[in-house]
Short mmCIF file of N, CA and C in Angstrom, two decimals:
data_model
loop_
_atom_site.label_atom_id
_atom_site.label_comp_id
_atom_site.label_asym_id
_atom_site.label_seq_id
_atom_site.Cartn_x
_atom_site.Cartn_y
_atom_site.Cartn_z
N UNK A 23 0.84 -1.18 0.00
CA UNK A 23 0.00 0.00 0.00
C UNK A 23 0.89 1.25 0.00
N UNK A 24 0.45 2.33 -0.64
CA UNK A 24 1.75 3.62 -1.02
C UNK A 24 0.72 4.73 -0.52
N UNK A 25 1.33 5.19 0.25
CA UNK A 25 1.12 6.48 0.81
C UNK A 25 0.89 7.60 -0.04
N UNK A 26 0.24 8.80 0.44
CA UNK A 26 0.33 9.65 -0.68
C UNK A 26 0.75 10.67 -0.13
N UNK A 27 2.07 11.59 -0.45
CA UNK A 27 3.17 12.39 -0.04
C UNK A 27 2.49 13.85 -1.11
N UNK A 28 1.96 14.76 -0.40
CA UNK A 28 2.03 15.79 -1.62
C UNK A 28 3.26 16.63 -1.62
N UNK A 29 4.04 16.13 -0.52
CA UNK A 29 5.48 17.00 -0.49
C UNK A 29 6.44 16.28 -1.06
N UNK A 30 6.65 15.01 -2.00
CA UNK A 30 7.05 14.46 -2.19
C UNK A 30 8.50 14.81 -3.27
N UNK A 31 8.18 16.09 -4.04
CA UNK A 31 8.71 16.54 -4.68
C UNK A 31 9.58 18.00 -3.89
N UNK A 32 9.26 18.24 -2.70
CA UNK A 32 9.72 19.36 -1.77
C UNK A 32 8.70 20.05 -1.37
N UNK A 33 8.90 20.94 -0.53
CA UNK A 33 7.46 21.94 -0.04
C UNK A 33 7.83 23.05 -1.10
N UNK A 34 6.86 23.64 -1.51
CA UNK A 34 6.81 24.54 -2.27
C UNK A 34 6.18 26.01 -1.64
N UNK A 35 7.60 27.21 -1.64
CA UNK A 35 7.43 28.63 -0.89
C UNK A 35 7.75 29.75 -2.08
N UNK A 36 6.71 30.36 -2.02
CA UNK A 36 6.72 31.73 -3.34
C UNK A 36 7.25 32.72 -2.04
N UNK A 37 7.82 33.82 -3.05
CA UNK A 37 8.91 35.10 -2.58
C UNK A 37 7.95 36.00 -3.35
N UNK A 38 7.32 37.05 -3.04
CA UNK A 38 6.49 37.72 -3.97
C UNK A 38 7.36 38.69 -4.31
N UNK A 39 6.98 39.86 -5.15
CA UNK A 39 7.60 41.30 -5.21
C UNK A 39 7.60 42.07 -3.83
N UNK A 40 6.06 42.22 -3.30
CA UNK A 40 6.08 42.68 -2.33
C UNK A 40 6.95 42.71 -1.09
N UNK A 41 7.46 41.05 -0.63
CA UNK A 41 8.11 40.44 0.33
C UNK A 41 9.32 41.50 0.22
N UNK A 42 10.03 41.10 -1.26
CA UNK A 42 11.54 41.73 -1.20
C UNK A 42 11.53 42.94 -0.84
N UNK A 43 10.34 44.20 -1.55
CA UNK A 43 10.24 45.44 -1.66
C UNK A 43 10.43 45.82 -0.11
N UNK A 44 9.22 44.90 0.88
CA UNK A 44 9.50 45.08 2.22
C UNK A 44 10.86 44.68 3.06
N UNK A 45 11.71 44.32 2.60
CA UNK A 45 12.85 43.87 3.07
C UNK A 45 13.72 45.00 3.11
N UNK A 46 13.56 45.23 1.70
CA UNK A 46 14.52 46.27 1.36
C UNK A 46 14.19 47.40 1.80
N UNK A 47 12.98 47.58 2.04
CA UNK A 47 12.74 48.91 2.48
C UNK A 47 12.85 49.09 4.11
N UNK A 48 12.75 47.99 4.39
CA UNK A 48 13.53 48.10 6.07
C UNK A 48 14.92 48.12 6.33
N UNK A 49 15.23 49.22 6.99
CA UNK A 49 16.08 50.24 7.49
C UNK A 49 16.83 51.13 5.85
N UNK A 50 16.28 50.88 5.00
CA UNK A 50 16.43 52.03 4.01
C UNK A 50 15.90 53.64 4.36
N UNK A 51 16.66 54.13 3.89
CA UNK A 51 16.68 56.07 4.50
C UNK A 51 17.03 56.46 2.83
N UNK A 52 15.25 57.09 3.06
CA UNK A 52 15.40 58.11 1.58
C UNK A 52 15.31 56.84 0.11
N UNK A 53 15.09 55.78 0.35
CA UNK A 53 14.78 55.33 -0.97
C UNK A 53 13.40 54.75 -1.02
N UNK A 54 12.88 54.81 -2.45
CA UNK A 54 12.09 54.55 -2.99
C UNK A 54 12.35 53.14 -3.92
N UNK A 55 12.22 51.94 -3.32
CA UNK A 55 12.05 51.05 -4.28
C UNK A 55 11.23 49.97 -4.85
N UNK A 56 11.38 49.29 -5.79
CA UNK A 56 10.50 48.92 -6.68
C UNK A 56 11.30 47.83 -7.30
N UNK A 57 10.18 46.16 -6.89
CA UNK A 57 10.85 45.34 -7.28
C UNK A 57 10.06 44.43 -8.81
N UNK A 58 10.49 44.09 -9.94
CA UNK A 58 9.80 43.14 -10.55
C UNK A 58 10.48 41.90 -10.99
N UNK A 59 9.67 41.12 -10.41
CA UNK A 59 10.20 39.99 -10.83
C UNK A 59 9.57 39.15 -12.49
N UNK A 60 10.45 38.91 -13.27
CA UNK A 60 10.37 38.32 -14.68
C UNK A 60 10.70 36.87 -14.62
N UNK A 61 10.52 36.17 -15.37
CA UNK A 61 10.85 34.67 -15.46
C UNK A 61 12.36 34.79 -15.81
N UNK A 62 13.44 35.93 -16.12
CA UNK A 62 14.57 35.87 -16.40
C UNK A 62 15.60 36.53 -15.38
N UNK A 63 15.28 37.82 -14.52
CA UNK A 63 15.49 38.65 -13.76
C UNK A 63 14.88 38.67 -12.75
N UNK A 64 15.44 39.72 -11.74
CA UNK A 64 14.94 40.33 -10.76
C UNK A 64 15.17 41.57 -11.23
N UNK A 65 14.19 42.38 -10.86
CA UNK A 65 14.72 44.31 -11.67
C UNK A 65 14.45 45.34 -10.45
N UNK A 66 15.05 45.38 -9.77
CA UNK A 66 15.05 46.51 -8.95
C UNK A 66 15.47 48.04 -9.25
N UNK A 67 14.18 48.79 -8.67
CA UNK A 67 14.44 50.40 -9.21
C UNK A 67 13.88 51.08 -8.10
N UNK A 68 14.61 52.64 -8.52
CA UNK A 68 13.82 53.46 -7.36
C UNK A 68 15.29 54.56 -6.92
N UNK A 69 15.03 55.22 -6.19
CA UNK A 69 16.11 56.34 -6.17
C UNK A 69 16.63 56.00 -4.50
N UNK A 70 17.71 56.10 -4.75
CA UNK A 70 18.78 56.19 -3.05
C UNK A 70 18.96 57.94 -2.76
N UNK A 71 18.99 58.10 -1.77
CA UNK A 71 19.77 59.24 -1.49
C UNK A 71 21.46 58.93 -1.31
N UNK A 72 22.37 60.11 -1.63
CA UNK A 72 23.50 59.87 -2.02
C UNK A 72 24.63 61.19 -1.59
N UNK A 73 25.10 60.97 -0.36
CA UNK A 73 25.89 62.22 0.06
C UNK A 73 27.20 62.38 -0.24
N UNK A 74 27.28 63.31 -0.86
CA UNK A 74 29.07 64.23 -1.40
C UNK A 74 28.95 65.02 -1.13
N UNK A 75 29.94 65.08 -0.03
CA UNK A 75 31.15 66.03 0.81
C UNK A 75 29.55 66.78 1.50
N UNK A 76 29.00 67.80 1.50
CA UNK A 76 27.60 68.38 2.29
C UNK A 76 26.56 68.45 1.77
N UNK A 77 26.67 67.65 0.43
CA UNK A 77 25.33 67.11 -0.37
C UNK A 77 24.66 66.37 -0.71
N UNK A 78 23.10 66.69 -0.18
CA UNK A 78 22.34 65.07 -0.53
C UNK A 78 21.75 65.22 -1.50
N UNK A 79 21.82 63.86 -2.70
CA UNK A 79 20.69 64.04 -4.28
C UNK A 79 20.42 62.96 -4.11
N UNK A 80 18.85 62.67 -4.58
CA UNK A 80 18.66 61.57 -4.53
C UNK A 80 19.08 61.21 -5.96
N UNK A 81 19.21 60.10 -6.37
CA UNK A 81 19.93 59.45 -7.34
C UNK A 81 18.87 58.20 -8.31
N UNK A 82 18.46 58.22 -9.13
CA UNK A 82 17.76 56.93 -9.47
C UNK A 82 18.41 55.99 -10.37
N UNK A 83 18.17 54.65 -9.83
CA UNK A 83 19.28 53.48 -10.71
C UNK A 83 18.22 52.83 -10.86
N UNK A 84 18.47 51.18 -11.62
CA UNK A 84 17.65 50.08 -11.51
C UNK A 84 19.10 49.23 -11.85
N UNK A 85 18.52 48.01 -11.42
CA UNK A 85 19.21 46.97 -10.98
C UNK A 85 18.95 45.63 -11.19
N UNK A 86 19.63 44.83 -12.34
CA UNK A 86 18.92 43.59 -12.73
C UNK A 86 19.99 42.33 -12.13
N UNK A 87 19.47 41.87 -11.65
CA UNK A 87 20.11 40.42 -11.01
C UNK A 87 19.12 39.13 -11.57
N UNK A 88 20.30 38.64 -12.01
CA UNK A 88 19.97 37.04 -12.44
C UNK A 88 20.51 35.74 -11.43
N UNK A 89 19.55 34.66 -10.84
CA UNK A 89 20.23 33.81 -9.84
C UNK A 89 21.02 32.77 -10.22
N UNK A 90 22.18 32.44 -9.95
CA UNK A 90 23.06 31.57 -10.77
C UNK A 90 23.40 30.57 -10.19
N UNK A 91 23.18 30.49 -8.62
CA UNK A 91 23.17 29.16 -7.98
C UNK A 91 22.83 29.20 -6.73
N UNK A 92 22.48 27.86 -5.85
CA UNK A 92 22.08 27.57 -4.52
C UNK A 92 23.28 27.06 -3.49
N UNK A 93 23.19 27.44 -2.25
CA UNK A 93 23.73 26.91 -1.59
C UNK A 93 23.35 26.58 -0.68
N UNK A 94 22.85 25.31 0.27
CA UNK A 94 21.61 24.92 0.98
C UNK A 94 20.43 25.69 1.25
N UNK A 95 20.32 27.16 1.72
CA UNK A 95 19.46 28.10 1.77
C UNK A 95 19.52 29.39 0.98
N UNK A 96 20.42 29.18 0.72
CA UNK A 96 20.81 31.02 -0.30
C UNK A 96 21.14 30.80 -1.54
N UNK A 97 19.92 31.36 -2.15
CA UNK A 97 20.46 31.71 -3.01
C UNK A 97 21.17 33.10 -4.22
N UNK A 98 21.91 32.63 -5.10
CA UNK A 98 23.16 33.61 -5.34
C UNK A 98 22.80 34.21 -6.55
N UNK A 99 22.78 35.77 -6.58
CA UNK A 99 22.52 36.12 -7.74
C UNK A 99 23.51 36.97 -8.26
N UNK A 100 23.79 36.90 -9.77
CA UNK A 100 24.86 37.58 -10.32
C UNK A 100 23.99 39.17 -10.61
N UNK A 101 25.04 40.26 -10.90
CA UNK A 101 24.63 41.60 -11.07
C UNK A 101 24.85 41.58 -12.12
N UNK A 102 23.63 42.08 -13.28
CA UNK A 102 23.66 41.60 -14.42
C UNK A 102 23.59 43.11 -14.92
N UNK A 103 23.60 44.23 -14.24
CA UNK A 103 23.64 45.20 -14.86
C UNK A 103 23.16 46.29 -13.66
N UNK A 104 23.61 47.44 -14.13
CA UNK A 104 23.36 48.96 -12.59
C UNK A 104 23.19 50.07 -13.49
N UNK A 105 22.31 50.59 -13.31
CA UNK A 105 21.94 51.80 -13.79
C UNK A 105 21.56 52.71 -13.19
N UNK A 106 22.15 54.05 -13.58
CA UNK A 106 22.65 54.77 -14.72
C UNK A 106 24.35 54.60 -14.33
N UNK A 107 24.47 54.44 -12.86
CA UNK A 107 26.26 53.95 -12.81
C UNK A 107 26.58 52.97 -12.17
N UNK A 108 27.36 51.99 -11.97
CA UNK A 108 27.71 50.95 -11.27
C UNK A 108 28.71 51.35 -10.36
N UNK A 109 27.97 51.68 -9.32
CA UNK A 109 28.84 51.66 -8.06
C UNK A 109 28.57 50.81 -6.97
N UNK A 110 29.68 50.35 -6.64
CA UNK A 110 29.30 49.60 -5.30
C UNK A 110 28.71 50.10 -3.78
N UNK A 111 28.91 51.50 -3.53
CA UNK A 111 28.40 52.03 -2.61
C UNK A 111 26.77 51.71 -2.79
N UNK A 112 26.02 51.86 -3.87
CA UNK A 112 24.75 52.07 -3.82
C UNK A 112 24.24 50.50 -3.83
N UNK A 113 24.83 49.31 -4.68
CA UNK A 113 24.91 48.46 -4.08
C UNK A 113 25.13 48.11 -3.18
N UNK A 114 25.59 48.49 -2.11
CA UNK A 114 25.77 48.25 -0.85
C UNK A 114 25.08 48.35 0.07
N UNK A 115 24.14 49.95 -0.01
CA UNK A 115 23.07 50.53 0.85
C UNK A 115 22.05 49.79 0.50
N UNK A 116 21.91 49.49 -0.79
CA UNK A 116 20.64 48.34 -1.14
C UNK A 116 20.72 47.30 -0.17
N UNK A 117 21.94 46.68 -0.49
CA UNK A 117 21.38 45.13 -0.79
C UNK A 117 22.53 44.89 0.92
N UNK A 118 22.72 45.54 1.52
CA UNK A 118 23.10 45.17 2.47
C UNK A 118 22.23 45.33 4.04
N UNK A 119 21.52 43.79 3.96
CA UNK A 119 20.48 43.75 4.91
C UNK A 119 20.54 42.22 5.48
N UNK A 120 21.45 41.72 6.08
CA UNK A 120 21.49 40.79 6.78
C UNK A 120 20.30 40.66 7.55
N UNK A 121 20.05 39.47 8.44
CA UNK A 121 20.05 38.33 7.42
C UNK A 121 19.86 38.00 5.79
N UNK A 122 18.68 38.74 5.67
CA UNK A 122 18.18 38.41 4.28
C UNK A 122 19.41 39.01 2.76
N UNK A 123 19.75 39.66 3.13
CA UNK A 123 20.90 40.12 2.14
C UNK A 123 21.91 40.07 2.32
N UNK A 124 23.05 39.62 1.06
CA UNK A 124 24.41 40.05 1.33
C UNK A 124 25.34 40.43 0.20
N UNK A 125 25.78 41.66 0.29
CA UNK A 125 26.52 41.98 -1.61
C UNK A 125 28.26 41.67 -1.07
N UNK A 126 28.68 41.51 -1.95
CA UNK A 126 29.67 40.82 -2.10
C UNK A 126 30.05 41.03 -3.68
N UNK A 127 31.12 41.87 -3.96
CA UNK A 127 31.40 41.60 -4.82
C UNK A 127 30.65 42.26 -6.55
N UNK A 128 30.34 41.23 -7.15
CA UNK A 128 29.14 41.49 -7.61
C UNK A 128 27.96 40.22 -8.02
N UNK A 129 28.19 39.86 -6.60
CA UNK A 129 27.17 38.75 -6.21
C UNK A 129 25.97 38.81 -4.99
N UNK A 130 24.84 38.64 -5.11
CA UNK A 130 23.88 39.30 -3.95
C UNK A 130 23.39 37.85 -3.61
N UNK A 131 24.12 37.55 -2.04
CA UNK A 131 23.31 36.59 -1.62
C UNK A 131 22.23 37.14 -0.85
N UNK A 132 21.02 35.72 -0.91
CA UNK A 132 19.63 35.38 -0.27
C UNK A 132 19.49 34.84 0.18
N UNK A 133 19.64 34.87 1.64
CA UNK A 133 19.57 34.06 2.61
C UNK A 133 17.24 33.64 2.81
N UNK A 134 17.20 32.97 2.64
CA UNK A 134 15.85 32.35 2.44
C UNK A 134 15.69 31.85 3.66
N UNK A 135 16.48 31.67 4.45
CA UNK A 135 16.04 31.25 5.87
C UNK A 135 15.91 32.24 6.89
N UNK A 136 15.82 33.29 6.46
CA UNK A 136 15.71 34.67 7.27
C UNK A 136 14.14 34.98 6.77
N UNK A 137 13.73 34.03 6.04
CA UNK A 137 11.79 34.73 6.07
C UNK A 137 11.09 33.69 6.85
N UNK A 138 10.57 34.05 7.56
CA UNK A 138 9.48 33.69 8.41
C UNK A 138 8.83 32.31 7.55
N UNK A 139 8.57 32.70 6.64
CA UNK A 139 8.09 31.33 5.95
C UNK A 139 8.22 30.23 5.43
N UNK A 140 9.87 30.66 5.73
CA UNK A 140 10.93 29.75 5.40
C UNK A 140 11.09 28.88 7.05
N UNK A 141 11.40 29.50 7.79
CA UNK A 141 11.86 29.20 9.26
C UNK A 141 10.89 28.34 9.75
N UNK A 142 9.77 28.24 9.01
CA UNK A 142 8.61 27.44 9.78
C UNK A 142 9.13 25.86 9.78
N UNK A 143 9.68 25.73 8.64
CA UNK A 143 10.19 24.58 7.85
C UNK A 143 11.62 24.40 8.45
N UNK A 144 11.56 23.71 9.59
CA UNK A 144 13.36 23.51 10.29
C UNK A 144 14.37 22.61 9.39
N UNK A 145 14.07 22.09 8.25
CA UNK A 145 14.92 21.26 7.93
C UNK A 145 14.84 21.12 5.71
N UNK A 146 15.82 20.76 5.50
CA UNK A 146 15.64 20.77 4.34
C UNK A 146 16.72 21.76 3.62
N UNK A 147 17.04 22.00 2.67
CA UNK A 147 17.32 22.99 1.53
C UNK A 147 16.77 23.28 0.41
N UNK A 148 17.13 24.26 -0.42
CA UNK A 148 16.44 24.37 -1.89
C UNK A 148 16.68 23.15 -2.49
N UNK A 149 16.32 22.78 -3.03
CA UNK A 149 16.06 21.91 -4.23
C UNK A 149 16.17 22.27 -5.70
N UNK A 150 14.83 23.25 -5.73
CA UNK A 150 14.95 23.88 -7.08
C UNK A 150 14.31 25.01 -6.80
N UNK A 151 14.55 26.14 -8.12
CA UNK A 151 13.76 27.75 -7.90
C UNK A 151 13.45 27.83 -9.33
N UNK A 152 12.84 28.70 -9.17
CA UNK A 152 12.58 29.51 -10.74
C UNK A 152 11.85 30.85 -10.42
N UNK A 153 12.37 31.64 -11.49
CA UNK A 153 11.75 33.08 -11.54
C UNK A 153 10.05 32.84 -12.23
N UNK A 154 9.26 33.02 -11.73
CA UNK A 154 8.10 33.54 -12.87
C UNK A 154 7.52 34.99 -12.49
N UNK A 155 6.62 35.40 -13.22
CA UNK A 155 6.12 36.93 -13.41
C UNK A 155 5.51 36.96 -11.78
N UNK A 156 6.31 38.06 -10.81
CA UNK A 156 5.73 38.74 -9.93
C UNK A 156 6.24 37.74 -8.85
N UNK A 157 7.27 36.44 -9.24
CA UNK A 157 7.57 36.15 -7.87
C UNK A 157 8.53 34.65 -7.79
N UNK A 158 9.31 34.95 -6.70
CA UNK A 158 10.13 33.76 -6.69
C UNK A 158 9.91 32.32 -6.34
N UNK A 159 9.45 31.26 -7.25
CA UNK A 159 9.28 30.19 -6.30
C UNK A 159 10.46 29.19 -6.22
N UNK A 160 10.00 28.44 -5.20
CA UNK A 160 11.25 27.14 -5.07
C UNK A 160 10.98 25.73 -3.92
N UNK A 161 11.22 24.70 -3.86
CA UNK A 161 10.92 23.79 -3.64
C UNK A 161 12.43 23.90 -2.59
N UNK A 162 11.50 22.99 -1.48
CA UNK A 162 12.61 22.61 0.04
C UNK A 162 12.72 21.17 0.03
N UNK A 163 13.61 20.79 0.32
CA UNK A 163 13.41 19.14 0.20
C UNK A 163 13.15 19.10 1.61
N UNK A 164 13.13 17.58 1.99
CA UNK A 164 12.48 17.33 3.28
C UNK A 164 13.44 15.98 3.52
#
């Protein structure tokens, strides 16, 4: 007699736009951002504030990251492009939000075990992900 496992293939946890937007926007000062997710990208936009020498402008970039691999819970996305300049400072103020973030380089890890919805689930790793329109999904093994 065979059991019937609907997790059999991993538990399955979506990352919406919203989720990240709220991530990022906690402890952000002065930005406005805006996340979309594509079946190819992640596209982040929206303006930082940006101080030289006794001046603040806010600044507007967008930001496309593609994920290029897993490592039990994080996963790693390459910087596939920065607009209108590629600096690492503004990468930095972004995407530097531990737990859930970490830039490096020009690699942005995702720590996935820093969301609540993840943590419910004590055991396991990714398995598999994929981008589709408006949100990240991915399978946990068990």
């Amino acid at each position: 007699m065979s059991t019937f496992n609907p997790f059999k293939n991993g538990i399955p946890i979506t990352v919406t736009e919203a989720m990240i937007e709220k991530i990022i926007r906690m402890k952000s000062y002065g930005q406005d951002i805006k996340v979309e997710i594509t079946p190819k990208h992640i596209v982040l936009s929206g303006t930082t504030e940006v101080k030289k020498m006794m001046f603040k402008k806010n600044v507007a970039f967008r930001i496309t990251l593609k994920p290029v691999s897993v490592e039990k819970r994080t996963i790693l996305f390459e910087l596939v492009e920065m607009e209108p300049i590629d600096r690492n400072f503004i990468n930095q103020r972004i995407f530097n939000r531990p737990p859930f973030f970490e830039f490096e380089k020009r690699t942005i890890k995702m720590n996935v075990n820093a969301w609540s919805i993840v943590r419910k689930i004590p055991v396991g790793t990714i398995k598999s992900y994929e981008l589709v329109e408006g949100a990240l999904k991915m399978k946990l093994t068990l």
